[in-house]
Amino acid sequence: MSSVVNSDRIPNNVHLGDDKKLQRALEAWQPRYVEWWKQMGPEGFQEDDVYLRTAISVDHEGWAHFDYVKMPEYRWGIFLTDPVPDRKIGFGDFMGEPVWQTVPGEMRNMLRRLIVTQGDTEPASVEQQRLLGKTCPSLYDLRNLFQVNVEEGRHLWAMVYLLHSYFGRDGREEAEGLLERRSGNPDKPRILGAFNEPCTNWLSFFMFTYFTDRDGKYQLLALAESGFDPLARTTRFMLTEEAHHMFVGETGVLRVVKRTCELMKQNKREDARAEGGIDLATIQRYVNFWYSCSLDLFGGEISSNAASFFANSLKGRAKEDSYPDHKALDVGYAMQVPVIGEGGRPTFRGEEVPLRNAMNEVLRDEYVEDSQRGVDKWNKAIAEAGVSFQIKLPSRRFHRRTGIHAGMHFDVEGNPLTKDEWEARKHQWLPSEADEAYLQSLMSKPVYEANQMANWLQPPPHGIKGKPVEFEYVRRHP
Amino acid sequence: MEPSASSASHAKAPDPVVRFETHPSRYKHWKLSFDGAVARLEMNVDTDAPLRPGYELKLNSYDLGVDIELADAVQRLRFEHPEVKVVVVTSGQPKIFCAGANIYMLGSSTHGFKVNFCKYTNETRLYLEAACSESGQHYVAALNGVASGGGYELALACEEILLCDDGSSAVSFPETPLLAVLPGTGGLTRLVDKRKVRRDLADVFSSLAEGVRGKRAQDWGLVDRSVPRSRFDQTVIDRARALAAATPDKQGAGVALPALEVARWEDAGKAGADYRYVSVKVDKATRVAELRMLAPDAAAPATAEALRTAGADAWALRAFRELDDALLDLRFNHPTVGLVRLLSRGDAARVIEADRALAAQAESDWFAREVLLHMKRVLKRLDLTAKSLFAIVEPGSCFVGSLFELTLAADRSYMLGEGDDEGTAAFVGFSPLNFGPLPMSNGLTRLASRFLAKPDRVAELAEQTELLSGPDALDAGLVTFAPDAIDWEDEVRLAVEERASLSPDALTGMEANLRFCGPETTETKIFARLSAWQNWIFQRPNAVGERGALTMYGRPERPEFDWRRT
């Protein structure tokens, strides 16, 4: 085996050593991936030693191996959760049949599109976050950023593994394409809108990992039900890593919120900004922005693609087992569909959408509920600090750019607005350039000292893997 | 084709009454703008303005209403804007060029309406191509988003296709993989015949729902150039200007096309429309219509300048615009009419005089040439009308020159077979327009198509300057029957009644087979394959049956096929 494509450099449980086809594909792809990482990965930290977790096997011991590593030398691995013996398809028209170990020809294009769309989000987020290291609030946070980045890289590997192993030449070309597109580049944008939004500050990073990675969680949960077994097994393993990303987001926002409350209490007028913190109203605006962008990622409320994916037993619902019926035929989903009314203000008409066509919305329902849990924790901390403010998730109609609400305007409560009303009031709800500039000014100086923490957030209660918070999680090499 | 709408109705909607006249000031779906020699035709379909209620025109998908505006724009550009040398066809919507014909419109239309719709859109695409090849107006498709199904077919009708390379803009024919039908606007034919895409690559392309993007689209010849988004707009402008610079100027201002004046009437089972030079009378009970054309009522404009002054009022233009409108009215608004009696009335000498003047002026004047090219298009529309056409050549009629083409286009002609006196006899005759400028879709004149077995006859007839009476015309093979005065009325009546009793489907097929004899052209292939393959597949259970792919499209269940190959 080659010096780069071997089971030592690429930890795996897919018998890479015996798989000539996969070896050949990876030999071409792996150097390009490393090249992409050096070009588009975290800028300015490639030589540093970072205390990272590496998955070296799927068992309890192996999935979390901690050590210092230079990021370009990170061992991105390929892991599938162990197969379930005699697994049967759990939903859709093929329900009850044995799961597929190879791609059924008729589903090849559909599956490829699903995998490429999912795969494209992984390198995209690394690209979006590549400059954040230069404004980090602590080495602890810097390390978390890099942990998220390398794992998004590994998720790309996971999808590329599927493309290489099951989709022939097309798959190899798509795998190349995943390295060629660039977040925010108008000529080669990433496939989904939210992944072309710049993530320019750490509040956005925490919001992204809380809200946008949570979309990832639900997409993975839905794909984990897939009748195409390699996809199901791959995504199940990815979910363990995704959970950490959301932890970074949830605790990140919590630490900001707690610090903001502390600073407010230090100030006569409860003015957090005057104390160098991020005021709660600004936090709310970033919640509004990232939550609404993330809702878009689920796709249209009424979708024939969603119906086909479900009918073809390719993408189910999150935790399909928890639903009573897995065919989803002859059932409707009641929806309020907006239509442009008088004066350009939307009105609504009730519509009963066939359940299969509403699968994106079903998944979004779960997401909305799940998103609320962290928000509740943030609000609890605010209340405990004696501050009277509540962070609220905006209505799912607010600031949408795909689906039935796209092109129409609603306030955060979901009340219809005309375009003029929206333009006049949108900065109450969405971050303004002034907000961006303020956050930039707060974060202009990175904190690279192990025992320091930026003023605008609290230190975490614990360090990583039993290490103290002050541990030197990133050893900088000047 | 377009994937949208949530509440597709599966009952067939009644065919709406359709009118074909419009004006840029009234367009709902297109924006026509000008920058010197370059015009921009921007598609921005109004979701909420379908031709009839029941579907939404999402994603720049089109219905007949959208295509009527396109046809109007193509026509007006030729007459009203001689300064325009390049027309950029593009989209006013983000990420989507055009999603093709609206599936829910197709799904809820009667088969007859669908076929007529496809035929009309095909004619429009051919007019667009003809503007490139005949009139020095070059169409450039600037695909700034996805062009699928009919959207890509529209692009294929353009002379050049530029595709934005942004990772998502693609060209595609999803009809077969998604809907179990075929592209209905000549797409498959143009792919291999016009663009000469290799047939195996065309096969891959036509079965790949998501289509082909970027460099591969260029490598396969599906587009001429794939251009990065950041340079796309400028590249389109540069290309348009370069094409314009290489195209010669036309002298003189444009000629406006005002709305046609028409009085429509309806009375006790009969309906009709009276234009200035054309009148139509429909008898709903017998399903027979009468279409009458009048000769010019004044001397022909003697010079190109005089013709331009007469403008849209010149007989050669006005009478044929009226004929065009009448044909479309018959096709769409009188679907049960099975037979059209073609009649004419007036001074034959005036027709010949008008034809001669036009033929001479067209050699050097762009407007005269446009009038002649328009005449050609309208006569092709007549050839392609799926109704039996019987020409009735009576005393007082003027089937000569350009109007004799109606007789030649007819499936049969009946001419009164006696007398040689001006008042009591019928005559036919030629003008230069019978011998070249008005070919059919097969590339031949109607005379040449008629005398396929004796090609020399056409040259002999060109020497014939005198009008021919019934018996002479019969001898010369120019009419089908020439009954004498005693038999005339019965013969004609019986023939009409007999014809009207036959199966409309069989007649459509029979007539189309017989009308387009001789060589195949891209045009004949497109229409033949539309009527044979596309319409057949559109009727098959695998497409429109209870579990057919078109029926199931957008619905939660998967289609089921009958696997037997036919």
XYZ file of N, CA and C in Angstrom, chain B residues 32-102:
213
model
N -39.128 43.017 -22.698
C -38.351 43.246 -23.914
C -37.691 44.605 -23.793
N -36.351 44.626 -23.843
C -35.667 45.912 -23.739
C -34.592 45.993 -24.820
N -34.133 47.205 -25.081
C -33.243 47.416 -26.214
C -32.010 48.206 -25.813
N -30.889 47.785 -26.381
C -29.668 48.559 -26.232
C -28.988 48.550 -27.596
N -29.359 49.520 -28.423
C -28.821 49.583 -29.773
C -29.204 48.353 -30.572
N -28.213 47.665 -31.100
C -28.475 46.512 -31.955
C -28.783 45.249 -31.153
N -28.704 45.365 -29.828
C -28.929 44.181 -28.990
C -30.231 44.339 -28.210
N -31.124 43.384 -28.391
C -32.359 43.371 -27.605
C -32.218 42.307 -26.526
N -32.935 42.506 -25.444
C -32.888 41.550 -24.341
C -34.315 41.093 -24.079
N -34.503 39.806 -24.136
C -35.829 39.229 -23.930
C -35.737 38.423 -22.641
N -36.305 39.007 -21.592
C -36.099 38.436 -20.260
C -37.364 37.749 -19.786
N -37.231 36.479 -19.478
C -38.374 35.693 -19.033
C -38.522 35.832 -17.526
N -39.666 36.289 -17.109
C -39.925 36.405 -15.674
C -41.398 36.089 -15.483
N -41.706 34.811 -15.512
C -43.096 34.366 -15.587
C -43.834 34.703 -14.294
N -44.981 35.326 -14.451
C -45.816 35.668 -13.303
C -46.547 34.407 -12.842
N -46.115 33.929 -11.664
C -46.683 32.694 -11.098
C -48.205 32.700 -11.105
N -48.748 33.859 -10.820
C -50.192 33.934 -10.576
C -50.995 34.362 -11.796
N -50.392 34.280 -12.978
C -51.144 34.679 -14.175
C -51.147 33.564 -15.217
N -51.670 32.386 -14.840
C -51.769 31.327 -15.846
C -52.893 31.648 -16.838
N -52.894 30.937 -17.951
C -53.912 31.169 -18.979
C -55.310 30.854 -18.453
N -55.384 29.809 -17.669
C -56.654 29.506 -16.997
C -56.338 29.122 -15.561
N -57.302 29.254 -14.647
C -57.005 28.950 -13.248
C -56.702 27.465 -13.061
N -56.021 27.121 -11.977
C -55.824 25.706 -11.657
C -54.374 25.309 -11.505
N -53.459 26.181 -11.873
C -52.040 25.857 -11.688
C -51.263 27.150 -11.514
N -50.073 27.017 -10.918
C -49.221 28.183 -10.726
C -47.979 28.023 -11.589
N -47.566 29.103 -12.209
C -46.423 29.023 -13.123
C -45.128 29.266 -12.358
N -44.793 28.294 -11.497
C -43.591 28.468 -10.687
C -42.329 28.210 -11.501
N -41.221 28.728 -11.007
C -39.894 28.456 -11.562
C -39.787 28.775 -13.053
N -40.409 29.873 -13.462
C -40.347 30.232 -14.874
C -40.811 29.092 -15.773
N -41.836 28.399 -15.338
C -42.421 27.395 -16.236
C -43.454 28.117 -17.095
N -43.770 27.531 -18.244
C -44.642 28.268 -19.149
C -45.903 27.513 -19.509
N -46.871 28.280 -19.957
C -48.083 27.715 -20.550
C -48.293 28.453 -21.876
N -49.437 28.247 -22.497
C -49.657 28.857 -23.804
C -49.584 30.386 -23.730
N -50.105 30.934 -22.638
C -50.094 32.396 -22.483
C -48.681 32.961 -22.536
N -47.744 32.251 -21.910
C -46.351 32.699 -21.907
C -45.783 32.614 -23.321
N -46.140 31.540 -24.025
C -45.582 31.335 -25.358
C -46.174 32.285 -26.394
N -47.415 32.683 -26.171
C -48.029 33.659 -27.084
C -47.241 34.966 -27.023
N -46.834 35.332 -25.823
C -46.041 36.565 -25.692
C -44.673 36.409 -26.363
N -44.086 35.231 -26.215
C -42.791 35.000 -26.869
C -42.934 35.115 -28.387
N -43.970 34.463 -28.925
C -44.184 34.502 -30.372
C -44.401 35.939 -30.832
N -45.143 36.688 -30.044
C -45.394 38.095 -30.380
C -44.083 38.876 -30.414
N -43.238 38.623 -29.422
C -41.970 39.352 -29.353
C -41.095 39.020 -30.565
N -41.022 37.739 -30.914
C -40.178 37.317 -32.041
C -40.680 37.976 -33.332
N -41.997 37.985 -33.490
C -42.592 38.583 -34.684
C -42.348 40.095 -34.739
N -42.600 40.763 -33.616
C -42.433 42.225 -33.594
C -40.982 42.627 -33.820
N -40.065 41.852 -33.250
C -38.654 42.199 -33.441
C -38.318 42.226 -34.918
N -38.892 41.300 -35.678
C -38.579 41.235 -37.104
C -39.137 42.436 -37.856
N -40.374 42.832 -37.516
C -41.006 43.916 -38.271
C -40.712 45.293 -37.694
N -40.738 45.379 -36.379
C -40.696 46.706 -35.751
C -39.282 47.151 -35.404
N -38.358 46.204 -35.360
C -37.004 46.557 -34.916
C -35.917 46.044 -35.853
N -35.880 46.581 -37.074
C -34.844 46.128 -38.009
C -33.438 46.446 -37.498
N -33.335 47.386 -36.530
C -32.007 47.745 -36.009
C -31.456 46.638 -35.103
N -32.337 45.753 -34.636
C -31.875 44.697 -33.720
C -31.223 43.573 -34.502
N -30.004 43.248 -34.101
C -29.272 42.166 -34.779
C -29.070 40.964 -33.881
N -29.142 41.199 -32.589
C -28.962 40.095 -31.646
C -30.024 40.198 -30.566
N -30.623 39.063 -30.248
C -31.602 39.022 -29.167
C -31.068 38.070 -28.092
N -30.860 38.609 -26.906
C -30.396 37.774 -25.794
C -31.625 37.283 -25.038
N -31.795 35.964 -25.005
C -32.914 35.387 -24.265
C -32.377 34.934 -22.915
N -32.942 35.485 -21.842
C -32.428 35.129 -20.522
C -33.554 35.158 -19.504
N -33.208 34.968 -18.251
C -34.240 34.875 -17.224
C -34.118 36.011 -16.233
N -35.249 36.470 -15.743
C -35.257 37.509 -14.722
C -35.379 36.934 -13.331
N -35.281 35.603 -13.227
C -35.413 34.981 -11.905
C -34.084 34.366 -11.486
N -33.799 34.398 -10.180
C -32.519 33.870 -9.734
C -32.462 32.346 -9.864
N -31.355 31.837 -10.299
C -31.049 30.404 -10.294
C -31.853 29.558 -11.273
N -32.836 30.158 -11.934
C -33.607 29.349 -12.865
C -33.761 30.119 -14.171
N -33.398 29.443 -15.267
C -33.635 30.046 -16.575
C -35.084 29.768 -16.957
N -35.403 28.518 -17.074
C -36.782 28.161 -17.409
C -36.947 26.670 -17.132
N -38.041 26.342 -16.450
C -38.281 24.943 -16.088
C -39.143 24.226 -17.122
N -39.402 24.871 -18.264
C -40.152 24.195 -19.316
C -41.649 24.335 -19.126
N -42.376 23.536 -19.896
C -43.834 23.600 -19.828
C -44.289 23.165 -18.447
N -45.281 23.832 -17.930
C -45.770 23.539 -16.586
C -46.464 22.175 -16.545
